[in-house]
Amino acid sequence: MQKDILTRDKTGAPVSSREPEFIQIREIQKKSWRLIAELNTGYHDEAEVREILEKLTGKEVDESVLVLPPFYTDYGRNIGFGKNVFVNTNCTFMDRGGITIEEGSLIGPNVSLITLNHSENPQKRHMTCSAPIHICKNVWIGVGATVLPGITIGEGAIIAASAVVTKDVPPLSIAAGVPAKIIDQVTIE
């Protein structure tokens, strides 16, 4: 028996926007888009931003979490924020595959966390596959970086500005470039 589309989507199985069941994903997206429009229009204090994020994710967001609008997501309900997470302005989280940001991590402006990919086959490009992104504790992701599907960034790592992360980054490593490569280790004093 084939799993339902939401389960297949979250677990990385191919999903097509042409499937009749895709309406379930689209309905979740429409709800998210309304909440994102609310978040990104007008002024909201930190408590109001958290309240909107809680509606978006369906989870409690700790009062130590700070997300600065504008903020964009295609789904919302597959994002998890640890305590003391900071997300700067104009970030995009495509979270159908799941995004976990652990405690103490800092996300710079214009960062994109993308959990979806398409087939290289032109006849199958309407299909997407997802893979989760896991950002471990105390990670710092610099301005304009992009993290692609299935990536884990190890505890204490730094991702340099404008890097494109295509492979896992070990703990306490500094990654830079396109594609990102390990260029140094974090010095602990």
Coordinates of C-alpha atoms in Angstrom, one line a residue:
M1 CA 0.0 0.0 0.0
Q2 CA 1.3 3.4 -1.0
K3 CA 1.8 5.9 1.8
D4 CA -0.2 9.1 1.8
I5 CA 1.3 12.1 0.1
L6 CA 2.2 14.0 3.2
T7 CA 4.2 11.0 4.6
R8 CA 5.9 10.5 1.2
D9 CA 6.8 14.2 1.0
K10 CA 8.3 14.3 4.4
T11 CA 10.3 11.1 4.0
G12 CA 11.9 12.0 0.7
A13 CA 9.8 9.9 -1.7
P14 CA 9.1 11.5 -5.0
V15 CA 5.9 13.7 -5.0
S16 CA 4.3 15.3 -8.1
S17 CA 2.3 18.5 -8.2
R18 CA 0.3 16.7 -10.8
E19 CA -1.0 14.1 -8.3
P20 CA -4.6 14.7 -7.2
E21 CA -3.5 14.3 -3.6
F22 CA -1.1 17.2 -4.0
I23 CA -4.0 19.4 -3.0
Q24 CA -3.2 18.4 0.6
I25 CA 0.2 20.0 0.3
R26 CA -1.2 23.0 -1.5
E27 CA -3.7 23.6 1.3
I28 CA -1.0 23.6 4.0
Q29 CA 1.0 26.0 1.8
K30 CA -1.9 28.4 1.4
K31 CA -2.3 28.6 5.2
S32 CA 1.4 29.2 5.5
W33 CA 1.3 31.9 2.8
R34 CA -1.4 33.8 4.6
L35 CA 0.6 33.7 7.9
I36 CA 3.7 34.8 6.1
A37 CA 1.8 37.7 4.5
E38 CA 0.6 38.7 8.0
L39 CA 4.1 38.4 9.4
N40 CA 5.8 40.4 6.6
T41 CA 3.2 43.3 6.4
G42 CA 3.1 45.9 9.1
Y43 CA 5.0 46.1 12.4
H44 CA 5.0 43.2 14.9
D45 CA 6.8 43.1 18.2
E46 CA 8.8 40.0 19.2
A47 CA 5.9 38.4 21.0
E48 CA 3.6 38.9 18.0
V49 CA 6.3 37.4 15.7
R50 CA 6.6 34.4 17.9
E51 CA 2.8 34.0 18.0
I52 CA 2.7 33.9 14.2
L53 CA 5.6 31.5 14.1
E54 CA 3.8 29.2 16.5
K55 CA 0.8 29.2 14.2
L56 CA 3.0 28.6 11.2
T57 CA 5.0 25.7 12.8
G58 CA 2.2 24.3 15.0
K59 CA 4.8 24.2 17.8
E60 CA 5.7 26.3 20.8
V61 CA 8.5 28.7 20.0
D62 CA 10.6 29.6 23.0
E63 CA 10.7 33.3 24.0
S64 CA 14.5 33.3 23.5
V65 CA 14.0 32.8 19.7
L66 CA 14.2 35.9 17.6
V67 CA 13.2 35.9 13.9
L68 CA 13.4 39.3 12.1
P69 CA 10.9 39.8 9.3
P70 CA 10.7 39.6 6.4
F71 CA 10.8 35.8 6.6
Y72 CA 9.7 33.4 4.0
T73 CA 8.7 29.7 4.0
D74 CA 6.8 27.4 1.7
Y75 CA 5.3 25.2 4.4
G76 CA 6.2 26.2 7.9
R77 CA 5.0 23.2 9.9
N78 CA 8.3 21.3 9.4
I79 CA 10.5 23.9 11.1
G80 CA 11.9 23.4 14.6
F81 CA 13.6 26.2 16.5
G82 CA 15.8 25.5 19.6
K83 CA 16.3 28.0 22.3
N84 CA 18.3 31.2 21.7
V85 CA 18.1 30.8 17.9
F86 CA 18.5 34.1 15.9
V87 CA 17.3 34.4 12.3
N88 CA 18.1 37.7 10.6
T89 CA 16.0 39.4 7.9
N90 CA 15.0 38.1 4.5
C91 CA 15.6 34.4 5.1
T92 CA 13.9 31.7 3.1
F93 CA 13.2 28.3 4.6
M94 CA 11.7 25.7 2.1
D95 CA 10.9 23.2 4.8
R96 CA 8.8 20.4 3.3
G97 CA 11.7 18.0 4.1
G98 CA 12.1 19.3 7.7
I99 CA 14.5 22.0 9.1
T100 CA 15.9 21.6 12.6
I101 CA 17.8 24.6 14.1
E102 CA 19.3 23.7 17.4
E103 CA 20.0 25.9 20.4
G104 CA 22.2 29.0 20.1
S105 CA 22.5 29.0 16.3
L106 CA 22.7 32.2 14.3
I107 CA 21.3 32.6 10.8
G108 CA 22.5 35.6 8.9
P109 CA 20.4 37.8 6.5
N110 CA 19.3 36.4 3.1
V111 CA 20.1 32.8 4.1
S112 CA 18.2 30.1 2.2
L113 CA 17.6 26.6 3.7
I114 CA 16.2 24.5 0.9
T115 CA 15.0 20.9 1.6
L116 CA 13.5 20.2 -1.9
N117 CA 15.1 19.1 -5.2
H118 CA 13.9 18.1 -8.6
S119 CA 14.9 15.2 -11.0
E120 CA 17.5 15.9 -13.6
N121 CA 15.2 14.1 -16.1
P122 CA 13.2 16.8 -17.9
Q123 CA 10.1 14.5 -18.1
K124 CA 10.2 14.1 -14.3
R125 CA 11.0 17.7 -13.1
H126 CA 7.5 18.2 -12.0
M127 CA 8.4 15.8 -9.1
T128 CA 10.2 16.9 -6.0
C129 CA 12.1 14.9 -3.4
S130 CA 12.8 16.3 0.0
A131 CA 15.6 15.7 2.5
P132 CA 15.9 17.3 6.0
I133 CA 18.4 20.0 7.0
H134 CA 19.8 19.7 10.5
I135 CA 21.7 22.7 12.0
C136 CA 23.3 21.6 15.2
K137 CA 24.0 23.7 18.3
N138 CA 25.8 27.0 18.1
V139 CA 26.2 27.1 14.3
W140 CA 26.7 30.5 12.6
I141 CA 25.5 30.8 9.0
G142 CA 26.8 33.9 7.3
V143 CA 24.9 36.4 5.1
G144 CA 23.6 35.0 1.8
A145 CA 24.6 31.4 2.3
T146 CA 22.5 28.6 0.8
V147 CA 22.1 25.1 2.5
L148 CA 20.8 22.4 0.2
P149 CA 18.7 19.3 0.9
G150 CA 19.9 16.6 3.3
I151 CA 22.7 18.6 4.9
T152 CA 23.8 18.4 8.5
I153 CA 25.9 21.3 9.9
G154 CA 27.9 20.1 12.9
E155 CA 27.9 21.8 16.3
G156 CA 29.9 25.0 16.5
A157 CA 30.5 25.2 12.7
I158 CA 30.7 28.4 10.7
I159 CA 29.3 28.8 7.2
A160 CA 30.9 31.8 5.4
A161 CA 28.9 34.5 3.6
S162 CA 27.5 33.4 0.2
A163 CA 28.6 29.8 0.6
V164 CA 26.6 27.0 -1.0
V165 CA 26.6 24.0 1.2
T166 CA 26.2 20.8 -0.7
K167 CA 27.8 18.3 1.7
D168 CA 27.7 17.8 5.5
V169 CA 29.9 20.1 7.5
P170 CA 31.7 18.6 10.5
P171 CA 31.6 20.1 14.0
L172 CA 33.8 23.2 14.6
S173 CA 34.6 23.5 10.9
I174 CA 34.6 26.7 8.8
A175 CA 33.2 26.1 5.3
A176 CA 33.3 28.7 2.5
G177 CA 32.9 28.9 -1.3
V178 CA 30.7 27.5 -4.1
P179 CA 30.4 24.6 -3.5
A180 CA 31.4 25.0 0.2
K181 CA 34.6 23.4 1.3
I182 CA 36.2 23.2 4.7
I183 CA 38.8 26.0 4.9
D184 CA 39.7 26.0 8.6
Q185 CA 38.7 24.9 12.1
V186 CA 37.0 27.0 14.7
T187 CA 39.4 28.1 17.4
I188 CA 38.1 27.7 21.0
E189 CA 39.9 30.0 23.4

